[in-house]
Structure formats: C-alpha cells, structure tokens
Amino acid sequence: MARMLRHMRPRPKDLFSERAKYERDARLEKRTDTLDTEDLILNMGPQHPSTHGVLRLKVKTDGEVVKEVIPYLGYLHRGIEKNCEQKEYLQFFPIVDRADYLSSMFNNMICTQAIENLMDVEVPDRAQWIRVAVMELNRIASHLLWFGTFLLDLGALTPFFYALRDREDLMDILELASGARLLYNYIRPGGVRSDVNPAFIKKSHEFVKKFPGYIDEYEELVTGNAIFVERVTGVGVISKERAVARALSGPMLRGSGVNWDLRKNEPYGAYPKFKFDVAVEDGCDVMARYKVRMMEMRQSTRIIKQALDGLPEGEYTAKVPAILKPKAGVTYARIESPRGELGAYLVSDGTKKPVRFHLRAPSFVNLAAIDEMGRGHMIADLVAILGSVDIVLGDVDR
Amino acid sequence: MSEFVTNGILDAVQIVPWPFANTAILMALGFLVCVLFLVVTVMYLTLIERRLLGFIQIRLGPNRVGPQGILQPIADAVKLLLKEDIVNLNADRLSFNLAPAVVFMPTILAFVVLPFGVAALNQTYSFIVIKDLNVGILYLMAVSSYTIIGLLMAGWGSNNKWSLVGAMRSAAQIISYEVPMVLAVLGVVVAAGTMSMVGIVNAQYHVWFFIPQILGFLVYVITGISETNRSPFDLPEAESELVAGFHTEYSGMKWALFFLAEYANLFIISAIITTLFLGGWHGPALPGGLGMNLLWLTSIFWFLAKTYAMVFVLIWVRATLPRFRVDQMMSFAWKFLLPVALVNFFIVALGVAYRHPWYDGTIMSRIASGGEYATKIARPNFWDVFVVFSQLTPEEKAFYIVVVFLTAVVLAVLIGLFVRVKQGIKPSRELEKQWQL
Amino acid sequence: MSEIISKRLSEGFGGEYEYDPAKGLLKIGAGRVGALAKLLRSDPALSFDYLRNLTAQDFPDGVFTVVYNFYSFATGLNLMVHALVPASMQLESVTPVWPSADWQEREVYDMFGIVFTGHPDLRRILMDEDCNFFPLRKSFKLDLVHGMKDMKRAEDDKKNPKKAGAAKESDG
C-alpha cells in the first residue's frame, strides 16, 4: 500500500526547493502573480457544424472570454486569378462564377463591368433592366441563405428551413432565366446570354407578391424574440471610424452608420432609374447588420417589382465579337454584391487574354475585422459575429 | 350524482394503497411493466419529436421505415447496438462506462411515484401508482439530482477538456435551475398540504393548480426544460464550442443511453408538470362519463393526454427558440426565475393563510368533517369567486387585491419585455404604402 | 475634382510622380509610398480614408507594381495609385495608415513575394506556410506545378512503353 501511494507522498526535494518555498511565501502573502495561467487555445477547425465553409479560426481565450482570433485561410484557394490569366475573356465567366458561389450573378456582373469599361459597347436598355432584376433576385437568395445559417448558428433550427423554401422558389425562377440554379453564367459583356421568357416574368410576379409577407413572418418570429435580441445586441461592435479604416463594405459598413451603397453612390447599369432606399443602421453591432440585411431584402423586392413592371422592349444583347478584345488599359470596376463591394481590377493589353485580373473580394476584407470585433466577447458570441459578417469561403479564398 | 362524488372523494382522502402492494413480487412486476412502458414510450418519443420537428420545419420527418416511420426507432436501436464501442485511450474507464447508467437511472426511479390514474374497486378508490410515498415530490427532487453526478462522470471520464468544460457548464446550469424549480414546487406543496403525488392530484379536484399559481407553472415549465438540457437551454450539448459537450466521446449503445435518458426526462418532466399543475388524471369525463368500471381507463387516458400535450409544447419550444448563451442562462435563472418563484410562493402563502379555496389543500378534510366550508364552498365554480368576495372580511378583500395586483405586475413586466422589442418592425403593408408600390 | 489632386500633389509630394487626371491614375516611383500615404491620409483637401483595393501586378519584363485604390468620404474623390516596386522587392507598408491593408498586403506577399516593411504580421495567407514559390508571378508557369505534367508523362510511359517511344519522337 505504501509502495502504491509512494508517488503521492511529497518528496523532501519538492517541499524544500526554492520553488516550493517561493510558492509557500506567495500563498502566505496571498499573491496571485505566481499562479501559472495559460491561455486556452481553441481551434474552430476547418470543418464547422455551421455552414460557413472551410475556415479555421484559432481562438485564444482566457476561460470563456476571447483574447485573440487568428483566422487561417486558403483551404478553398483555387487560383482563380492565375487561371483567368491563361484564358480568354469569355472563358472567365464559369470560373469567376465559382468565386462567391452564392451570388454568382454578381460575379458575372463584375467581370462584365470590367470588360465593358475597356470596350466601346452600348448595352441595350432591356438587357440592363434584366441584369438588375436577376441581380436583385440573387441578392435576396443570398440574404435568405445568410438568414437561415445565421439563425442555425444561434440555435434556432426552424428559420433555416423556411429560408430554404423561399430560396427554392428563387432558384426555380433564376433557372427559368439562365438555365442553372446556382452558378448562372448569364450576364455577358454586351447584355445577357438569352432573353427572359414569360414564365420567368409570371413566376417573379408571384414571388414578389408573396415574399414581403414571408419577411414579415420571419421578422415576427425572430426579431421579436427576446432570446435572439439578447444574443445579438451589443455583440461584435465595430465603430464607424474603424469600419471605414478597415474598408468594410456592404451591410457591415451600413450597419455601423455609414451611408455607402455603390448602387446609389457610384451607380452602374440601370440602377439610377430605380427608386429604392438604402438601409442604414447606427447600432454597429450584429443586430444592426441583421436589420440592414432584412431591410435590403425588402428593398430588393421593391426593385424587382419596378424592373418587371417597366421592362423595356428591345434587344437582350448588343453585338459583341465572339472573341473579346478590349482596348489596352487599366480599370477598377466595382459593384454592390450582397457581401459588400465586389471589385475587379483588370489590366488589358488589347489581346484576347488579360494581363492581370484581380478580384477584390468583399468577404476577404470584411473577415479581417473579426479579430477586432471578437475580442472581449465569449466564444458563443464569436459564432454569432462570424455569422453576421456573412462570409462565403469561395470569395475569401478565391 | 354529487352525493356519490362527495362520498367517493371522502374515501379517496384516505389513500388506499394498490391491492397486494405489500407483496414484493407484484410490486416488482408492476415496476417491470412500467419500465417496459417507459422504454417503448421513449423510443416512440424520438420518432414523435423528429416528425413534429419536421412538420414545424415544413418538411416530413422520417416516414420511410414502416408506415409513417413506425419502425424507425427499431431501426435506430438496431443500428446503435451494432456500432463499435470506442473508449478513449486515456479515459477513466470506471467513470466513462458507468456514466450513462448513472444518467439514465434517476429517470427510471422517478417513475415510481407518478400517479397514472385511479381505479374504482370495491367501493373504494385505488390509485394507479407503483408506490405512493408520503414524500413523493421530495423524492423526485432528490432523485433528479443524481443526473448531475452522471454528467460530471461523463465529462471527466472522456479525458477531453471540452467534454469536461461542457459537463461543468451543464452541472452549473442544472444546479442553478433547481432552485427556482424547488420554489415553484414548494408553492404546490403548500397549496396541497401534502408532499405525496397522489395527494397533490387530489387537491386539484376543484381547480387545477396552474390557474391560481400561473407564475409557478411558468417557472416550473422553464426550469423543467432546463433540467433536461433541451433547447433553448442546450448549450452544454449542442455546438457550444462546436463540440458535442459531455457526450462527445460516446458511441454506440452508451450514446444511445444518453439520448434515451434525454427523451425519458422529457416524458418525466411532462408527467410531473401534469401531476403538479395540470390536474393529474382529472378530466371532464371523470367520474361517471363511461361508468365507474372504466374509471381506470379514462383517468389513464387523461393523464397521458395531458402529458403528451405538454410533450408537444416542449418540442414546439425546441423548434422555435434559439439558444441561450451561458451567462445569459445563469442570470435568467438567478435574477429572474428565482424572484418570480418567490413571488408565487408569497401569493400561495397568503392564499393558504386566508384559506382561499383555490389555495387550500386541507379543504378535503374540512369538507369531510362538515362545517361551514362543506355548505358554502362544496364545489365552487368560476362565478362563486365573486359571490365569495362580497362575503369576505376587509382583510381578505385586501389580500385578494394585493394578489391580483402582484400577478398583474409580474405579467405586465413579462409582456412588456416581449413587446418592447417589436418596435421598429414595420410590416410590409405600411412599407408598401410608403413606397407607393 | 482631379485639379484638387494635382494641386495637392504638386504642393505636398516631394518625389517624382505621373498623374493622369483622365484615368484618375497616379504613378509613383519606388520608395515613395510612405510619404504619399502620409499626404493622402492627412491632407485635409484629400483625406483619403477608405483604401478599397490593394493588389499588385507583374509585367513580363519583370517589373512589379503595387496598385492602390482610394476613396475619400469627406471629399468624394477617387484615386488609383501605381507604385513601382524596386528590384529589392521591398516596399513600405501602408498598414499603419490604413488598417485594411493588413490582409491585402499579406495576399500580395503571398502571391508575388513583395515584402512590405513595417507590416505587423507578414506571412502567407492563402498558400501553405511552407510553400516556396509565388504563384501569381509571370515567371511561375502553371504546367510545372510540382512537376505534375512530367510526372503524368512518366506514369503513362511506364504503362505504354511502345506508345511512349512513338510519342517521344513526335513531341520534340
């Protein structure tokens, strides 16, 4: 028995060592600087139960409170920019589609915008209006998926299914327009790839009629829920100055009180002809961004209704050559995607392949602020904050 | 009819034990039947929950295996039995292996005191319960505390720091929520005048306890959901740190035991809520509707109907509400539920002191012994309240006014909390008018 | 609008530059990034506080340029800056001035190998930590990634030696 417990008996060298004496003195004086505290390093590994994609967050916590968040990216890096340098301009589109795969119309649009900035082409009105309509439909689809997954992260199981039900309707509508449910390859330089058919218009009208009622339902179930409000107010705060300094864009910036929407401030396409409001909230926290996105869904519905009602007759595309050769030059095109400012920096030398194509990804730049937003909160809040940034890993990693 | 009823109740006051209950063998047999019932119930509860969740989420739940998915639990059981039983290398084997049993045990033990119904035998009432202890509800509170030990054993034995942290959080949560729970139960006990479950059900003959003790009812439902670690209190087991909490490292049948323990707890909590607050086996067709011979059938039917209604409500709550954060959960228990439970107890205490029939558990014996109560308030209905009010002394009138005022204040605070967050949401009709669509 | 930029540049900026108002493009030489950053940020007439985009480009003749896109909320001005990277492949980091440059400079380092001095934490962001090439350089050809094209050819040759012989002659 003594032999078994031998390892538990303190040895003389342990009791009378310098370290032991030091610790005894410290205990007597009730000092706490001798306590060995370690930061817990928690790895929110590349695979999440929540569906953000492959993102690794190394979180240093002091018990429950987060002290530092270090994201590790690159799990979904596919070399889109390098790939595009080897390809002709029209061959870009299927690749860049897959950058921000939830808002593929916007990826199409940014390539188109960059190329059209360097080309002399007059896009017909009908094509511009169709572009606006499908982009706003895609914006609603993207925000719906954000809504579902954000609430799933917070523990509410049901809104996810409701959001997906509506998204199914939207994907059917966009399939009628472009032929694909998720990765459209529809908006081309010069116009769109094919004209819209009456079924698309009819289904879109039906959708626009019933969707505001659904948003009301979601707001009632979620925004009014005391548990939800407790979880998201005061969490993930980033002030206006820091938001501008970090070059956040989209709902992140508008949720911090900056009235900046590229559709209004640097308009492109047919947007100047539409009446809509920009959702701006002063809360600077997750709740403000949530409200901004819900209001954006409503405004998008408004835009779609105007687009469908006033769709002009005409050609759906201008005549562009099969092999595009934009003029030599440099351009930085930018549009407002659901995640923020999606930009394309294109350098062309007049040949059929670009010299440099860079995609300025909104999720990449927005994600950089997560360290700032997450410090001082608890781990459960970090999940909510990550949900409110609305990242798509395809966009972050390209 | 009322004569018979009054006589019957008088007899029922002397709690008649189940025939042959002193024989250990038959008691054991009864226990076995109950365990079998529990196991089958729990298996089908998993199916009910999954299908109900599916319906609330506009999808169908499992409906392929057998008609409407009836054989799904059996398929799940077979699959889990056949899974490999993985034990961590450095796990503390004793803790690890015993934990599921320790977690499941209190649930079965809690079954002993649940009164399922009443039967009319030989001109007396017998209660369908395995053993009606005098301290039934105290026994239940004591036994349900064992679950914490099991959780801590599971967290420790897994040799996984996240399991340990999840188990500790769960233990903290359960212990904090036991305090308001016991206070809510205390209100019921004081109103009924007895701790025995059968006595509590009997005391609800006139009015079910959730009406006079609405605050206690709400507190008990909320703490009941928390005790079973269900949403919205499921932080220790759902993706808290993106790990599954204390049952991360379990696989196969041991995990199945944790899972079953959760559903069995769901059933037990619903059954206890029914017994304490919803009138147990009382129902509109009792007694008499189908004849005294079938009293056992109607009473069991009402008990199970109310229990399953409560189960439905708990599943509905799970589907609807998001999860609490751990510090919000703790502050909710200590800073909100505890005061509300205390207010409820205060009201009950006042009611018992002024001998209001709703709060008076000893009414049974006083009806039995005759006296003024027997004539005045033999079977009060809703409108009697106003008649009685006019016949009260000024102190009793003051009491009622205080009680109503306190309840109104608390309910107003509750409603106000929920209403304030609705400001700022504009429904689409107003927005469309604004935009002139 | 662009007159303001030309005026302020000619007054405040010491080094040589080339400003094209039509394109909104400013080209500066190597090594003057720090001074330009101070001027653009703190000058009240310019006050560019929003760094929208930071990337780099590589010309076939081996010249690297780092590209910045600025916007000013106060004045509404837009500016694109091309900064020539010297042969040492080092450039001053603008992260202390505009924190949004943090990750974008890391990406430029990762893809091109341009080292930003003064950056708080310059390490690779999208590629592996132990990667030893810079993918977006023009000198990095896609066929030679890990010698995969050669590897595949070697495997095919092992399977079909006769075909390999014929293919080798026809390939050249």
Coordinates of N, CA and C in Angstrom, one line a residue, chain B residues 268-350:
Chain B
I268 N -40.8 12.4 -18.4 CA -40.9 12.5 -16.9 C -41.3 13.9 -16.5
I269 N -40.6 14.9 -17.1 CA -40.9 16.3 -16.7 C -42.3 16.6 -17.1
S270 N -42.7 16.2 -18.3 CA -44.1 16.5 -18.7 C -45.1 15.8 -17.8
A271 N -44.7 14.6 -17.4 CA -45.7 13.9 -16.4 C -45.7 14.6 -15.1
I272 N -44.6 15.1 -14.6 CA -44.6 15.8 -13.3 C -45.4 17.1 -13.5
I273 N -45.2 17.8 -14.6 CA -45.9 19.1 -14.8 C -47.4 18.8 -14.8
T274 N -47.8 17.7 -15.5 CA -49.2 17.3 -15.5 C -49.7 17.0 -14.1
T275 N -48.9 16.3 -13.3 CA -49.3 15.9 -12.0 C -49.4 17.2 -11.1
L276 N -48.4 18.0 -11.1 CA -48.4 19.1 -10.2 C -49.3 20.2 -10.6
F277 N -49.4 20.5 -11.8 CA -50.1 21.7 -12.2 C -51.3 21.5 -13.1
L278 N -51.3 20.4 -13.9 CA -52.4 20.3 -14.8 C -53.5 19.3 -14.4
G279 N -53.5 19.0 -13.1 CA -54.6 18.2 -12.6 C -54.5 16.7 -12.7
G280 N -53.2 16.3 -13.0 CA -53.0 14.8 -13.0 C -54.0 14.1 -13.9
W281 N -54.7 13.2 -13.3 CA -55.7 12.4 -14.1 C -57.1 12.9 -14.1
H282 N -57.3 14.1 -13.6 CA -58.6 14.7 -13.6 C -59.0 15.1 -15.0
G283 N -60.2 15.0 -15.4 CA -60.6 15.4 -16.7 C -62.1 15.6 -16.8
P284 N -62.6 16.1 -17.8 CA -64.1 16.4 -17.8 C -65.0 15.2 -17.8
A285 N -64.5 14.0 -18.2 CA -65.4 12.9 -18.2 C -65.2 12.1 -16.9
L286 N -64.5 12.6 -15.9 CA -64.3 11.9 -14.7 C -65.2 12.6 -13.6
P287 N -65.7 11.9 -12.7 CA -66.0 10.4 -12.9 C -67.3 10.3 -13.6
G288 N -67.6 9.2 -13.9 CA -69.0 9.0 -14.4 C -69.2 8.8 -15.9
G289 N -68.5 9.5 -16.7 CA -68.7 9.5 -18.1 C -68.9 8.2 -18.7
L290 N -67.9 7.3 -18.5 CA -68.0 5.9 -19.1 C -68.4 4.9 -18.0
G291 N -68.8 5.4 -16.9 CA -69.1 4.5 -15.8 C -67.9 4.2 -14.9
M292 N -68.2 3.9 -13.7 CA -67.1 3.8 -12.7 C -66.2 2.6 -13.0
N293 N -66.7 1.7 -13.8 CA -65.9 0.5 -14.1 C -64.7 0.9 -14.9
L294 N -65.0 1.9 -15.8 CA -63.9 2.2 -16.7 C -63.2 3.5 -16.2
L295 N -63.3 3.7 -14.9 CA -62.6 4.9 -14.4 C -61.1 4.9 -14.6
W296 N -60.6 3.6 -14.5 CA -59.1 3.5 -14.7 C -58.7 3.9 -16.1
L297 N -59.6 3.5 -17.0 CA -59.3 3.8 -18.4 C -59.3 5.3 -18.7
T298 N -60.4 6.0 -18.2 CA -60.5 7.4 -18.5 C -59.4 8.2 -17.8
S299 N -59.1 7.7 -16.6 CA -58.1 8.5 -15.8 C -56.7 8.4 -16.5
I300 N -56.4 7.1 -16.9 CA -55.1 7.0 -17.5 C -55.1 7.8 -18.8
F301 N -56.2 7.7 -19.5 CA -56.3 8.5 -20.8 C -56.0 9.9 -20.6
W302 N -56.7 10.5 -19.6 CA -56.5 11.9 -19.3 C -55.1 12.2 -18.9
F303 N -54.5 11.4 -18.1 CA -53.1 11.6 -17.7 C -52.2 11.6 -18.9
L304 N -52.3 10.6 -19.7 CA -51.4 10.5 -20.8 C -51.7 11.6 -21.8
A305 N -53.0 12.0 -22.0 CA -53.3 13.1 -22.9 C -52.6 14.4 -22.5
K306 N -52.7 14.7 -21.2 CA -52.1 15.9 -20.8 C -50.6 15.9 -20.9
T307 N -50.1 14.7 -20.5 CA -48.6 14.6 -20.6 C -48.1 14.7 -22.0
Y308 N -48.8 14.1 -23.0 CA -48.4 14.3 -24.3 C -48.6 15.7 -24.9
A309 N -49.7 16.3 -24.4 CA -49.8 17.7 -24.8 C -48.7 18.6 -24.3
M310 N -48.2 18.3 -23.1 CA -47.0 19.0 -22.6 C -45.8 18.7 -23.4
V311 N -45.7 17.4 -23.8 CA -44.5 17.0 -24.6 C -44.5 17.8 -25.9
F312 N -45.7 17.9 -26.5 CA -45.9 18.6 -27.7 C -45.4 20.1 -27.5
V313 N -45.8 20.7 -26.4 CA -45.4 22.1 -26.2 C -43.9 22.2 -26.1
L314 N -43.3 21.2 -25.4 CA -41.8 21.3 -25.2 C -41.1 21.1 -26.5
I315 N -41.6 20.2 -27.4 CA -41.0 20.0 -28.7 C -41.2 21.3 -29.5
W316 N -42.3 21.9 -29.4 CA -42.6 23.1 -30.1 C -41.6 24.2 -29.7
V317 N -41.4 24.3 -28.4 CA -40.4 25.3 -27.9 C -39.1 25.0 -28.5
R318 N -38.7 23.7 -28.6 CA -37.4 23.4 -29.1 C -37.2 23.9 -30.6
A319 N -38.3 23.7 -31.3 CA -38.2 24.0 -32.7 C -38.2 25.5 -32.9
T320 N -38.7 26.3 -32.0 CA -38.9 27.7 -32.3 C -37.8 28.6 -31.7
L321 N -37.3 28.3 -30.6 CA -36.4 29.3 -29.9 C -35.0 29.1 -30.2
P322 N -34.2 30.2 -30.3 CA -32.7 30.0 -30.4 C -32.2 29.7 -29.0
R323 N -30.9 29.5 -29.0 CA -30.2 29.0 -27.8 C -29.8 30.2 -26.9
F324 N -29.7 29.9 -25.6 CA -29.2 30.9 -24.7 C -27.7 30.9 -24.7
R325 N -27.1 32.0 -24.4 CA -25.6 32.0 -24.1 C -25.5 31.6 -22.6
V326 N -24.3 31.1 -22.2 CA -24.3 30.5 -20.9 C -24.5 31.6 -19.8
D327 N -23.9 32.7 -20.0 CA -24.1 33.7 -18.9 C -25.5 34.3 -18.8
Q328 N -26.1 34.3 -20.0 CA -27.5 34.8 -20.0 C -28.4 33.8 -19.3
M329 N -28.1 32.5 -19.5 CA -28.8 31.4 -18.9 C -28.8 31.5 -17.4
M330 N -27.6 31.7 -16.9 CA -27.4 31.8 -15.5 C -28.1 33.0 -14.9
S331 N -27.9 34.2 -15.5 CA -28.6 35.3 -15.0 C -30.1 35.2 -15.1
F332 N -30.6 34.5 -16.1 CA -32.0 34.3 -16.2 C -32.5 33.5 -15.0
A333 N -31.8 32.5 -14.6 CA -32.2 31.7 -13.5 C -32.2 32.4 -12.2
W334 N -31.0 33.1 -11.9 CA -30.9 33.7 -10.6 C -31.6 35.0 -10.5
K335 N -31.6 35.8 -11.5 CA -32.1 37.1 -11.4 C -33.6 37.2 -11.8
F336 N -34.1 36.3 -12.5 CA -35.5 36.4 -13.0 C -36.3 35.3 -12.4
L337 N -36.0 34.1 -12.6 CA -36.9 33.0 -12.2 C -37.0 32.9 -10.7
L338 N -35.9 33.1 -10.0 CA -35.9 33.0 -8.6 C -36.9 34.0 -7.9
P339 N -36.7 35.3 -8.3 CA -37.7 36.2 -7.7 C -39.2 35.9 -8.1
V340 N -39.4 35.5 -9.4 CA -40.7 35.1 -9.8 C -41.3 34.0 -8.9
A341 N -40.4 33.0 -8.7 CA -40.9 31.8 -7.9 C -41.2 32.3 -6.5
L342 N -40.4 33.2 -6.0 CA -40.6 33.7 -4.6 C -41.9 34.5 -4.6
V343 N -42.2 35.2 -5.6 CA -43.5 36.0 -5.6 C -44.6 35.0 -5.6
N344 N -44.5 33.9 -6.4 CA -45.5 32.9 -6.5 C -45.7 32.3 -5.1
F345 N -44.6 32.0 -4.4 CA -44.7 31.4 -3.1 C -45.4 32.3 -2.1
F346 N -45.1 33.6 -2.2 CA -45.7 34.6 -1.4 C -47.2 34.6 -1.6
I347 N -47.6 34.5 -2.8 CA -49.0 34.5 -3.1 C -49.7 33.3 -2.5
V348 N -49.0 32.2 -2.7 CA -49.6 30.9 -2.2 C -49.7 31.0 -0.7
A349 N -48.7 31.5 -0.1 CA -48.7 31.6 1.4 C -49.8 32.4 1.9
L350 N -50.0 33.5 1.2 CA -51.2 34.4 1.6 C -52.5 33.7 1.4

